[in-house]
Amino acid sequence: MNSMTTRCGFVALVGAPNAGKSTLLNRIAGVKLSIVSPKAQTTRFRTLGIVVRENTQIILVDLPGIFKPRRRLDRAMVNAAWTGSQDADLTLLMIDAKLGLRDDVREIITKLAQSNGKIWLVLNKTDLIAAEDLLPITKEVNDLLPVERVFMVSARSGDGVEDLLDQLTADLPEGPFLYPEDDLTDLPDRLLAAELVREQVFMQTHEEIPYQATVETESFKERPDGSVRIEVTIYVSRAGHKAILIGEGGHKIKSIGARARLELQELLDRPCHLFLNVKERAGWDEEKARLRAIGLED
């Protein structure tokens, strides 16, 4: 690295479920780093996307959507989100412009108002709404919470994202890079394997199954030929869910495995042998050990 001043900082993404945080993270990082699913509440722990732009390293922290916690799992997710927000150099409050300030968004704003961090407002999905409808939302947020800057973006199409990146590049504090320049994510490969399988469970099953399943990588072994052998277990809380996940003649679990393996191979850039198990374990989401395994503490 040359003697130019470098900048580096943590940027937290905060927003209600489905505000578009993961889509924005993926768009910025240019790589699939975080689950993007049409169903809410999929991000369970802090995924880092690391972007080096000019002489700035932007470390993006994708926080779990903040919602009313009921189970122990939910509480742990919410705690992880708030810890992340307090630790960041800057927080991006992301709001779905089409949905506006619903109760869950107001709750987040109230909570953010108690912290004294630097907050920028990112209005997402602004391509789906008339320009004159954006100003009232901005004003309403500003009345509740002083935000330093406002950005209008479409995370899906990429509109406005460059402008946001330019400002982040200029605004983060001076300091040395915290990650080697070739690190795209600090999410270890085994967590990545579990996340990609869980994403396919989300995409390919319905109703409550995705919320009743957790995924863990049991083993991750490099093979002499350069390929990797990965065993992943999907835990479900009841027998009926296990049957649905496996599918008739095993077709559903095969399909989940096939899609996840393709994505994983592309990201790890090497051949992958992926083996999936489905195990029934009632009440997994209340078990402390399982929470620790997916990186959450209650």
PDB file of C-alpha atoms in Angstrom:
ATOM      1  CA  MET A   1       0.000   0.000   0.000  1.00  0.00           C
ATOM      2  CA  ASN A   2       1.349   3.466  -0.762  1.00  0.00           C
ATOM      3  CA  SER A   3       1.753   6.350   1.652  1.00  0.00           C
ATOM      4  CA  MET A   4      -1.599   7.899   0.776  1.00  0.00           C
ATOM      5  CA  THR A   5      -3.851   8.404   3.776  1.00  0.00           C
ATOM      6  CA  THR A   6      -6.008   5.319   4.216  1.00  0.00           C
ATOM      7  CA  ARG A   7      -9.439   5.256   5.743  1.00  0.00           C
ATOM      8  CA  CYS A   8     -11.270   2.358   7.312  1.00  0.00           C
ATOM      9  CA  GLY A   9     -14.500   1.933   9.223  1.00  0.00           C
ATOM     10  CA  PHE A  10     -17.451  -0.222  10.200  1.00  0.00           C
ATOM     11  CA  VAL A  11     -20.787   0.618   8.601  1.00  0.00           C
ATOM     12  CA  ALA A  12     -23.851  -0.997  10.176  1.00  0.00           C
ATOM     13  CA  LEU A  13     -26.952  -1.707   8.102  1.00  0.00           C
ATOM     14  CA  VAL A  14     -30.072  -1.393  10.224  1.00  0.00           C
ATOM     15  CA  GLY A  15     -33.665  -1.762   9.127  1.00  0.00           C
ATOM     16  CA  ALA A  16     -36.889  -3.676   9.471  1.00  0.00           C
ATOM     17  CA  PRO A  17     -37.055  -7.144   7.932  1.00  0.00           C
ATOM     18  CA  ASN A  18     -37.232  -6.925   4.132  1.00  0.00           C
ATOM     19  CA  ALA A  19     -35.961  -3.330   3.966  1.00  0.00           C
ATOM     20  CA  GLY A  20     -33.416  -4.602   1.427  1.00  0.00           C
ATOM     21  CA  LYS A  21     -30.284  -4.702   3.576  1.00  0.00           C
ATOM     22  CA  SER A  22     -28.889  -7.960   2.194  1.00  0.00           C
ATOM     23  CA  THR A  23     -29.625  -6.899  -1.382  1.00  0.00           C
ATOM     24  CA  LEU A  24     -27.710  -3.664  -0.779  1.00  0.00           C
ATOM     25  CA  LEU A  25     -24.802  -5.534   0.820  1.00  0.00           C
ATOM     26  CA  ASN A  26     -24.585  -7.909  -2.131  1.00  0.00           C
ATOM     27  CA  ARG A  27     -24.872  -5.052  -4.613  1.00  0.00           C
ATOM     28  CA  ILE A  28     -22.054  -3.114  -2.938  1.00  0.00           C
ATOM     29  CA  ALA A  29     -19.740  -6.053  -2.443  1.00  0.00           C
ATOM     30  CA  GLY A  30     -20.469  -7.440  -5.902  1.00  0.00           C
ATOM     31  CA  VAL A  31     -20.451 -10.944  -4.484  1.00  0.00           C
ATOM     32  CA  LYS A  32     -23.123 -12.952  -2.790  1.00  0.00           C
ATOM     33  CA  LEU A  33     -22.204 -12.554   0.856  1.00  0.00           C
ATOM     34  CA  SER A  34     -25.509 -12.538   2.625  1.00  0.00           C
ATOM     35  CA  ILE A  35     -28.755 -14.411   2.109  1.00  0.00           C
ATOM     36  CA  VAL A  36     -31.297 -12.604  -0.032  1.00  0.00           C
ATOM     37  CA  SER A  37     -34.710 -14.115   0.364  1.00  0.00           C
ATOM     38  CA  PRO A  38     -38.260 -12.946  -0.273  1.00  0.00           C
ATOM     39  CA  LYS A  39     -39.047 -14.032   3.281  1.00  0.00           C
ATOM     40  CA  ALA A  40     -38.232 -11.823   6.243  1.00  0.00           C
ATOM     41  CA  GLN A  41     -35.819 -12.396   9.114  1.00  0.00           C
ATOM     42  CA  THR A  42     -33.258 -14.586   7.395  1.00  0.00           C
ATOM     43  CA  THR A  43     -30.066 -12.901   8.538  1.00  0.00           C
ATOM     44  CA  ARG A  44     -29.197 -14.351  11.901  1.00  0.00           C
ATOM     45  CA  PHE A  45     -25.751 -12.990  12.548  1.00  0.00           C
ATOM     46  CA  ARG A  46     -23.429 -10.244  11.467  1.00  0.00           C
ATOM     47  CA  THR A  47     -22.110 -10.929   7.995  1.00  0.00           C
ATOM     48  CA  LEU A  48     -19.278  -8.703   6.922  1.00  0.00           C
ATOM     49  CA  GLY A  49     -18.883  -7.489   3.394  1.00  0.00           C
ATOM     50  CA  ILE A  50     -15.549  -5.782   2.905  1.00  0.00           C
ATOM     51  CA  VAL A  51     -15.124  -3.312   0.080  1.00  0.00           C
ATOM     52  CA  VAL A  52     -11.894  -1.552  -0.820  1.00  0.00           C
ATOM     53  CA  ARG A  53     -12.590   1.607  -2.773  1.00  0.00           C
ATOM     54  CA  GLU A  54      -9.790   3.967  -3.678  1.00  0.00           C
ATOM     55  CA  ASN A  55      -7.871   4.187  -0.385  1.00  0.00           C
ATOM     56  CA  THR A  56     -10.783   3.337   1.900  1.00  0.00           C
ATOM     57  CA  GLN A  57     -11.766  -0.018   3.344  1.00  0.00           C
ATOM     58  CA  ILE A  58     -15.499  -0.123   4.041  1.00  0.00           C
ATOM     59  CA  ILE A  59     -16.481  -2.931   6.406  1.00  0.00           C
ATOM     60  CA  LEU A  60     -20.198  -3.531   6.055  1.00  0.00           C
ATOM     61  CA  VAL A  61     -21.981  -5.189   8.915  1.00  0.00           C
ATOM     62  CA  ASP A  62     -25.290  -6.732   7.915  1.00  0.00           C
ATOM     63  CA  LEU A  63     -27.354  -6.805  11.072  1.00  0.00           C
ATOM     64  CA  PRO A  64     -30.350  -9.023  11.752  1.00  0.00           C
ATOM     65  CA  GLY A  65     -33.648  -7.313  11.053  1.00  0.00           C
ATOM     66  CA  ILE A  66     -34.889  -5.822  14.279  1.00  0.00           C
ATOM     67  CA  PHE A  67     -38.300  -7.042  15.320  1.00  0.00           C
ATOM     68  CA  LYS A  68     -40.254  -7.947  18.438  1.00  0.00           C
ATOM     69  CA  PRO A  69     -38.391 -10.883  19.933  1.00  0.00           C
ATOM     70  CA  ARG A  70     -40.422 -13.821  21.169  1.00  0.00           C
ATOM     71  CA  ARG A  71     -38.228 -16.881  21.277  1.00  0.00           C
ATOM     72  CA  ARG A  72     -34.722 -17.060  22.677  1.00  0.00           C
ATOM     73  CA  LEU A  73     -33.437 -17.178  19.093  1.00  0.00           C
ATOM     74  CA  ASP A  74     -35.188 -13.898  18.275  1.00  0.00           C
ATOM     75  CA  ARG A  75     -33.804 -12.224  21.379  1.00  0.00           C
ATOM     76  CA  ALA A  76     -30.279 -13.274  20.502  1.00  0.00           C
ATOM     77  CA  MET A  77     -30.706 -11.927  16.969  1.00  0.00           C
ATOM     78  CA  VAL A  78     -31.930  -8.568  18.218  1.00  0.00           C
ATOM     79  CA  ASN A  79     -29.094  -8.317  20.743  1.00  0.00           C
ATOM     80  CA  ALA A  80     -26.569  -9.006  18.002  1.00  0.00           C
ATOM     81  CA  ALA A  81     -28.105  -6.221  15.919  1.00  0.00           C
ATOM     82  CA  TRP A  82     -27.936  -3.598  18.627  1.00  0.00           C
ATOM     83  CA  THR A  83     -24.424  -4.504  19.688  1.00  0.00           C
ATOM     84  CA  GLY A  84     -23.405  -4.080  16.066  1.00  0.00           C
ATOM     85  CA  SER A  85     -25.074  -0.725  15.747  1.00  0.00           C
ATOM     86  CA  GLN A  86     -23.345   0.649  18.855  1.00  0.00           C
ATOM     87  CA  ASP A  87     -19.926  -0.521  17.650  1.00  0.00           C
ATOM     88  CA  ALA A  88     -20.121   0.945  14.160  1.00  0.00           C
ATOM     89  CA  ASP A  89     -18.489   4.174  12.951  1.00  0.00           C
ATOM     90  CA  LEU A  90     -21.628   4.914  11.014  1.00  0.00           C
ATOM     91  CA  THR A  91     -25.116   3.441  10.839  1.00  0.00           C
ATOM     92  CA  LEU A  92     -27.169   3.303   7.665  1.00  0.00           C
ATOM     93  CA  LEU A  93     -30.858   3.249   8.546  1.00  0.00           C
ATOM     94  CA  MET A  94     -32.528   1.552   5.640  1.00  0.00           C
ATOM     95  CA  ILE A  95     -36.237   2.045   5.020  1.00  0.00           C
ATOM     96  CA  ASP A  96     -38.445   0.558   2.319  1.00  0.00           C
ATOM     97  CA  ALA A  97     -39.839   3.771   0.807  1.00  0.00           C
ATOM     98  CA  LYS A  98     -42.866   1.946  -0.531  1.00  0.00           C
ATOM     99  CA  LEU A  99     -43.921   0.741   2.925  1.00  0.00           C
ATOM    100  CA  GLY A 100     -42.953   3.968   4.705  1.00  0.00           C
ATOM    101  CA  LEU A 101     -42.826   4.340   8.474  1.00  0.00           C
ATOM    102  CA  ARG A 102     -44.643   1.298   9.740  1.00  0.00           C
ATOM    103  CA  ASP A 103     -44.619   0.453  13.450  1.00  0.00           C
ATOM    104  CA  ASP A 104     -41.547  -1.768  13.229  1.00  0.00           C
ATOM    105  CA  VAL A 105     -39.618   1.068  11.553  1.00  0.00           C
ATOM    106  CA  ARG A 106     -40.742   3.556  14.203  1.00  0.00           C
ATOM    107  CA  GLU A 107     -39.563   1.189  16.887  1.00  0.00           C
ATOM    108  CA  ILE A 108     -36.100   1.042  15.317  1.00  0.00           C
ATOM    109  CA  ILE A 109     -35.987   4.830  14.994  1.00  0.00           C
ATOM    110  CA  THR A 110     -36.910   5.216  18.682  1.00  0.00           C
ATOM    111  CA  LYS A 111     -34.126   2.834  19.609  1.00  0.00           C
ATOM    112  CA  LEU A 112     -31.580   4.531  17.334  1.00  0.00           C
ATOM    113  CA  ALA A 113     -32.501   7.903  18.808  1.00  0.00           C
ATOM    114  CA  GLN A 114     -31.126   6.676  22.150  1.00  0.00           C
ATOM    115  CA  SER A 115     -27.697   5.956  20.666  1.00  0.00           C
ATOM    116  CA  ASN A 116     -25.396   8.842  19.860  1.00  0.00           C
ATOM    117  CA  GLY A 117     -23.846   7.472  16.688  1.00  0.00           C
ATOM    118  CA  LYS A 118     -23.675   8.989  13.227  1.00  0.00           C
ATOM    119  CA  ILE A 119     -26.750   7.998  11.214  1.00  0.00           C
ATOM    120  CA  TRP A 120     -27.465   8.253   7.506  1.00  0.00           C
ATOM    121  CA  LEU A 121     -30.895   7.521   6.070  1.00  0.00           C
ATOM    122  CA  VAL A 122     -31.091   5.252   3.028  1.00  0.00           C
ATOM    123  CA  LEU A 123     -34.508   5.187   1.375  1.00  0.00           C
ATOM    124  CA  ASN A 124     -34.696   2.004  -0.693  1.00  0.00           C
ATOM    125  CA  LYS A 125     -37.002   0.970  -3.544  1.00  0.00           C
ATOM    126  CA  THR A 126     -37.346   4.634  -4.518  1.00  0.00           C
ATOM    127  CA  ASP A 127     -37.872   3.534  -8.122  1.00  0.00           C
ATOM    128  CA  LEU A 128     -41.284   2.198  -7.074  1.00  0.00           C
ATOM    129  CA  ILE A 129     -42.649   5.443  -5.669  1.00  0.00           C
ATOM    130  CA  ALA A 130     -43.336   8.991  -6.910  1.00  0.00           C
ATOM    131  CA  ALA A 131     -40.634  11.522  -6.033  1.00  0.00           C
ATOM    132  CA  GLU A 132     -43.043  13.821  -4.173  1.00  0.00           C
ATOM    133  CA  ASP A 133     -43.935  10.995  -1.792  1.00  0.00           C
ATOM    134  CA  LEU A 134     -40.312  10.656  -0.647  1.00  0.00           C
ATOM    135  CA  LEU A 135     -40.044  14.061   1.027  1.00  0.00           C
ATOM    136  CA  PRO A 136     -42.730  13.457   3.690  1.00  0.00           C
ATOM    137  CA  ILE A 137     -40.982  10.201   4.712  1.00  0.00           C
ATOM    138  CA  THR A 138     -37.631  11.983   4.990  1.00  0.00           C
ATOM    139  CA  LYS A 139     -39.185  14.785   7.039  1.00  0.00           C
ATOM    140  CA  GLU A 140     -40.966  12.342   9.332  1.00  0.00           C
ATOM    141  CA  VAL A 141     -37.740  10.436  10.029  1.00  0.00           C
ATOM    142  CA  ASN A 142     -35.813  13.650  10.629  1.00  0.00           C
ATOM    143  CA  ASP A 143     -38.381  14.857  13.147  1.00  0.00           C
ATOM    144  CA  LEU A 144     -37.817  11.681  15.181  1.00  0.00           C
ATOM    145  CA  LEU A 145     -34.112  11.203  14.605  1.00  0.00           C
ATOM    146  CA  PRO A 146     -31.486  13.645  13.354  1.00  0.00           C
ATOM    147  CA  VAL A 147     -29.851  12.049  10.302  1.00  0.00           C
ATOM    148  CA  GLU A 148     -26.719  13.495   8.770  1.00  0.00           C
ATOM    149  CA  ARG A 149     -27.400  12.582   5.140  1.00  0.00           C
ATOM    150  CA  VAL A 150     -30.199  11.102   3.054  1.00  0.00           C
ATOM    151  CA  PHE A 151     -29.749   8.772   0.073  1.00  0.00           C
ATOM    152  CA  MET A 152     -32.357   7.610  -2.405  1.00  0.00           C
ATOM    153  CA  VAL A 153     -31.463   4.209  -3.818  1.00  0.00           C
ATOM    154  CA  SER A 154     -32.724   1.096  -5.485  1.00  0.00           C
ATOM    155  CA  ALA A 155     -30.608  -1.731  -4.079  1.00  0.00           C
ATOM    156  CA  ARG A 156     -32.016  -4.060  -6.725  1.00  0.00           C
ATOM    157  CA  SER A 157     -31.173  -1.956  -9.795  1.00  0.00           C
ATOM    158  CA  GLY A 158     -28.165  -0.229  -8.253  1.00  0.00           C
ATOM    159  CA  ASP A 159     -29.526   3.326  -8.701  1.00  0.00           C
ATOM    160  CA  GLY A 160     -27.983   5.716  -6.173  1.00  0.00           C
ATOM    161  CA  VAL A 161     -25.645   3.086  -4.743  1.00  0.00           C
ATOM    162  CA  GLU A 162     -22.507   4.635  -6.313  1.00  0.00           C
ATOM    163  CA  ASP A 163     -23.303   7.966  -4.687  1.00  0.00           C
ATOM    164  CA  LEU A 164     -23.701   6.267  -1.303  1.00  0.00           C
ATOM    165  CA  LEU A 165     -20.365   4.481  -1.775  1.00  0.00           C
ATOM    166  CA  ASP A 166     -18.618   7.721  -2.762  1.00  0.00           C
ATOM    167  CA  GLN A 167     -19.787   9.396   0.444  1.00  0.00           C
ATOM    168  CA  LEU A 168     -18.775   6.411   2.582  1.00  0.00           C
ATOM    169  CA  THR A 169     -15.354   6.390   0.930  1.00  0.00           C
ATOM    170  CA  ALA A 170     -14.848  10.059   1.806  1.00  0.00           C
ATOM    171  CA  ASP A 171     -16.414  10.028   5.258  1.00  0.00           C
ATOM    172  CA  LEU A 172     -14.970   7.070   7.149  1.00  0.00           C
ATOM    173  CA  PRO A 173     -12.249   7.809   9.705  1.00  0.00           C
ATOM    174  CA  GLU A 174      -8.577   7.804   8.758  1.00  0.00           C
ATOM    175  CA  GLY A 175      -6.738   4.673   9.777  1.00  0.00           C
ATOM    176  CA  PRO A 176      -5.051   1.501   8.555  1.00  0.00           C
ATOM    177  CA  PHE A 177      -6.979  -1.276   6.803  1.00  0.00           C
ATOM    178  CA  LEU A 178      -8.225  -3.867   9.296  1.00  0.00           C
ATOM    179  CA  TYR A 179      -8.457  -6.747   6.817  1.00  0.00           C
ATOM    180  CA  PRO A 180      -6.053  -8.043   4.182  1.00  0.00           C
ATOM    181  CA  GLU A 181      -7.038  -6.504   0.865  1.00  0.00           C
ATOM    182  CA  ASP A 182      -8.078  -9.803  -0.695  1.00  0.00           C
ATOM    183  CA  ASP A 183     -10.520 -10.717   2.089  1.00  0.00           C
ATOM    184  CA  LEU A 184     -14.031 -10.317   0.763  1.00  0.00           C
ATOM    185  CA  THR A 185     -15.692 -11.587   3.886  1.00  0.00           C
ATOM    186  CA  ASP A 186     -14.698 -12.817   7.314  1.00  0.00           C
ATOM    187  CA  LEU A 187     -17.581 -15.259   7.278  1.00  0.00           C
ATOM    188  CA  PRO A 188     -15.740 -18.571   7.428  1.00  0.00           C
ATOM    189  CA  ASP A 189     -16.313 -21.018   4.614  1.00  0.00           C
ATOM    190  CA  ARG A 190     -18.216 -23.417   6.840  1.00  0.00           C
ATOM    191  CA  LEU A 191     -20.685 -20.710   7.849  1.00  0.00           C
ATOM    192  CA  LEU A 192     -21.005 -19.767   4.209  1.00  0.00           C
ATOM    193  CA  ALA A 193     -21.872 -23.388   3.371  1.00  0.00           C
ATOM    194  CA  ALA A 194     -24.563 -23.433   6.069  1.00  0.00           C
ATOM    195  CA  GLU A 195     -25.977 -20.074   4.919  1.00  0.00           C
ATOM    196  CA  LEU A 196     -26.235 -21.151   1.297  1.00  0.00           C
ATOM    197  CA  VAL A 197     -28.033 -24.359   2.269  1.00  0.00           C
ATOM    198  CA  ARG A 198     -30.359 -22.341   4.503  1.00  0.00           C
ATOM    199  CA  GLU A 199     -31.043 -19.953   1.658  1.00  0.00           C
ATOM    200  CA  GLN A 200     -32.158 -22.882  -0.499  1.00  0.00           C
ATOM    201  CA  VAL A 201     -34.381 -24.169   2.324  1.00  0.00           C
ATOM    202  CA  PHE A 202     -35.976 -20.705   2.228  1.00  0.00           C
ATOM    203  CA  MET A 203     -36.326 -20.638  -1.526  1.00  0.00           C
ATOM    204  CA  GLN A 204     -37.631 -24.158  -1.929  1.00  0.00           C
ATOM    205  CA  THR A 205     -39.945 -24.710   1.044  1.00  0.00           C
ATOM    206  CA  HIS A 206     -42.989 -22.857   2.276  1.00  0.00           C
ATOM    207  CA  GLU A 207     -44.953 -21.767   5.301  1.00  0.00           C
ATOM    208  CA  GLU A 208     -43.218 -22.081   8.621  1.00  0.00           C
ATOM    209  CA  ILE A 209     -40.510 -24.578   7.703  1.00  0.00           C
ATOM    210  CA  PRO A 210     -37.746 -22.027   7.061  1.00  0.00           C
ATOM    211  CA  TYR A 211     -38.370 -20.457  10.463  1.00  0.00           C
ATOM    212  CA  GLN A 212     -38.378 -23.852  12.137  1.00  0.00           C
ATOM    213  CA  ALA A 213     -35.075 -24.982  10.623  1.00  0.00           C
ATOM    214  CA  THR A 214     -31.473 -24.279  11.480  1.00  0.00           C
ATOM    215  CA  VAL A 215     -28.487 -25.365   9.440  1.00  0.00           C
ATOM    216  CA  GLU A 216     -25.016 -26.316  10.640  1.00  0.00           C
ATOM    217  CA  THR A 217     -21.890 -27.423   8.841  1.00  0.00           C
ATOM    218  CA  GLU A 218     -20.705 -30.568  10.621  1.00  0.00           C
ATOM    219  CA  SER A 219     -17.491 -31.093   8.684  1.00  0.00           C
ATOM    220  CA  PHE A 220     -15.477 -29.251   6.058  1.00  0.00           C
ATOM    221  CA  LYS A 221     -12.513 -31.229   4.708  1.00  0.00           C
ATOM    222  CA  GLU A 222     -10.022 -30.273   2.034  1.00  0.00           C
ATOM    223  CA  ARG A 223      -9.227 -33.185  -0.283  1.00  0.00           C
ATOM    224  CA  PRO A 224      -5.841 -33.878  -1.929  1.00  0.00           C
ATOM    225  CA  ASP A 225      -7.296 -33.113  -5.379  1.00  0.00           C
ATOM    226  CA  GLY A 226      -8.132 -29.557  -4.305  1.00  0.00           C
ATOM    227  CA  SER A 227     -11.842 -30.208  -3.895  1.00  0.00           C
ATOM    228  CA  VAL A 228     -13.656 -29.939  -0.587  1.00  0.00           C
ATOM    229  CA  ARG A 229     -16.055 -32.366   1.131  1.00  0.00           C
ATOM    230  CA  ILE A 230     -18.753 -30.665   3.199  1.00  0.00           C
ATOM    231  CA  GLU A 231     -21.354 -32.244   5.455  1.00  0.00           C
ATOM    232  CA  VAL A 232     -24.269 -30.085   6.492  1.00  0.00           C
ATOM    233  CA  THR A 233     -27.127 -30.946   8.855  1.00  0.00           C
ATOM    234  CA  ILE A 234     -30.526 -29.267   8.737  1.00  0.00           C
ATOM    235  CA  TYR A 235     -32.281 -29.432  12.114  1.00  0.00           C
ATOM    236  CA  VAL A 236     -36.058 -29.203  12.172  1.00  0.00           C
ATOM    237  CA  SER A 237     -38.364 -29.175  15.159  1.00  0.00           C
ATOM    238  CA  ARG A 238     -40.913 -31.769  14.030  1.00  0.00           C
ATOM    239  CA  ALA A 239     -41.228 -34.973  12.041  1.00  0.00           C
ATOM    240  CA  GLY A 240     -43.686 -33.508   9.527  1.00  0.00           C
ATOM    241  CA  HIS A 241     -41.138 -30.858   8.562  1.00  0.00           C
ATOM    242  CA  LYS A 242     -38.465 -33.484   8.096  1.00  0.00           C
ATOM    243  CA  ALA A 243     -40.693 -35.355   5.638  1.00  0.00           C
ATOM    244  CA  ILE A 244     -41.427 -32.188   3.640  1.00  0.00           C
ATOM    245  CA  LEU A 245     -37.759 -31.195   3.499  1.00  0.00           C
ATOM    246  CA  ILE A 246     -36.695 -34.606   2.241  1.00  0.00           C
ATOM    247  CA  GLY A 247     -39.580 -34.763  -0.237  1.00  0.00           C
ATOM    248  CA  GLU A 248     -40.948 -37.712  -2.142  1.00  0.00           C
ATOM    249  CA  GLY A 249     -38.119 -40.060  -3.050  1.00  0.00           C
ATOM    250  CA  GLY A 250     -35.694 -37.479  -1.614  1.00  0.00           C
ATOM    251  CA  HIS A 251     -36.260 -35.082  -4.537  1.00  0.00           C
ATOM    252  CA  LYS A 252     -36.606 -31.928  -2.388  1.00  0.00           C
ATOM    253  CA  ILE A 253     -33.399 -32.420  -0.387  1.00  0.00           C
ATOM    254  CA  LYS A 254     -31.550 -33.352  -3.606  1.00  0.00           C
ATOM    255  CA  SER A 255     -32.738 -30.152  -5.231  1.00  0.00           C
ATOM    256  CA  ILE A 256     -31.729 -28.051  -2.188  1.00  0.00           C
ATOM    257  CA  GLY A 257     -28.300 -29.701  -2.177  1.00  0.00           C
ATOM    258  CA  ALA A 258     -27.764 -29.292  -5.908  1.00  0.00           C
ATOM    259  CA  ARG A 259     -28.504 -25.553  -5.917  1.00  0.00           C
ATOM    260  CA  ALA A 260     -26.468 -24.861  -2.787  1.00  0.00           C
ATOM    261  CA  ARG A 261     -23.524 -26.842  -4.177  1.00  0.00           C
ATOM    262  CA  LEU A 262     -23.486 -24.797  -7.398  1.00  0.00           C
ATOM    263  CA  GLU A 263     -23.486 -21.512  -5.493  1.00  0.00           C
ATOM    264  CA  LEU A 264     -20.841 -22.746  -3.088  1.00  0.00           C
ATOM    265  CA  GLN A 265     -18.597 -23.969  -5.885  1.00  0.00           C
ATOM    266  CA  GLU A 266     -18.802 -20.591  -7.558  1.00  0.00           C
ATOM    267  CA  LEU A 267     -17.953 -18.716  -4.352  1.00  0.00           C
ATOM    268  CA  LEU A 268     -15.170 -21.022  -3.167  1.00  0.00           C
ATOM    269  CA  ASP A 269     -13.905 -21.376  -6.731  1.00  0.00           C
ATOM    270  CA  ARG A 270     -13.262 -25.122  -6.443  1.00  0.00           C
ATOM    271  CA  PRO A 271     -15.173 -28.400  -6.771  1.00  0.00           C
ATOM    272  CA  CYS A 272     -17.434 -29.114  -3.775  1.00  0.00           C
ATOM    273  CA  HIS A 273     -18.951 -32.394  -2.612  1.00  0.00           C
ATOM    274  CA  LEU A 274     -21.931 -31.477  -0.465  1.00  0.00           C
ATOM    275  CA  PHE A 275     -23.783 -33.981   1.731  1.00  0.00           C
ATOM    276  CA  LEU A 276     -26.997 -33.004   3.501  1.00  0.00           C
ATOM    277  CA  ASN A 277     -28.665 -34.646   6.518  1.00  0.00           C
ATOM    278  CA  VAL A 278     -32.025 -33.725   7.983  1.00  0.00           C
ATOM    279  CA  LYS A 279     -32.457 -34.363  11.713  1.00  0.00           C
ATOM    280  CA  GLU A 280     -35.432 -33.795  13.936  1.00  0.00           C
ATOM    281  CA  ARG A 281     -34.715 -32.018  17.184  1.00  0.00           C
ATOM    282  CA  ALA A 282     -37.666 -30.507  19.014  1.00  0.00           C
ATOM    283  CA  GLY A 283     -37.198 -27.029  20.436  1.00  0.00           C
ATOM    284  CA  TRP A 284     -33.801 -26.407  18.847  1.00  0.00           C
ATOM    285  CA  ASP A 285     -34.490 -22.688  18.774  1.00  0.00           C
ATOM    286  CA  GLU A 286     -34.592 -22.588  22.570  1.00  0.00           C
ATOM    287  CA  GLU A 287     -31.309 -24.447  22.933  1.00  0.00           C
ATOM    288  CA  LYS A 288     -28.337 -22.394  23.996  1.00  0.00           C
ATOM    289  CA  ALA A 289     -25.774 -24.671  22.359  1.00  0.00           C
ATOM    290  CA  ARG A 290     -27.449 -24.319  18.978  1.00  0.00           C
ATOM    291  CA  LEU A 291     -27.421 -20.537  19.318  1.00  0.00           C
ATOM    292  CA  ARG A 292     -23.718 -20.569  20.078  1.00  0.00           C
ATOM    293  CA  ALA A 293     -23.110 -22.755  17.043  1.00  0.00           C
ATOM    294  CA  ILE A 294     -24.718 -20.170  14.746  1.00  0.00           C
ATOM    295  CA  GLY A 295     -22.684 -17.411  16.373  1.00  0.00           C
ATOM    296  CA  LEU A 296     -25.288 -15.920  18.667  1.00  0.00           C
ATOM    297  CA  GLU A 297     -25.335 -15.476  22.399  1.00  0.00           C
ATOM    298  CA  ASP A 298     -28.544 -14.656  24.250  1.00  0.00           C
TER     299      ASP A 298
END
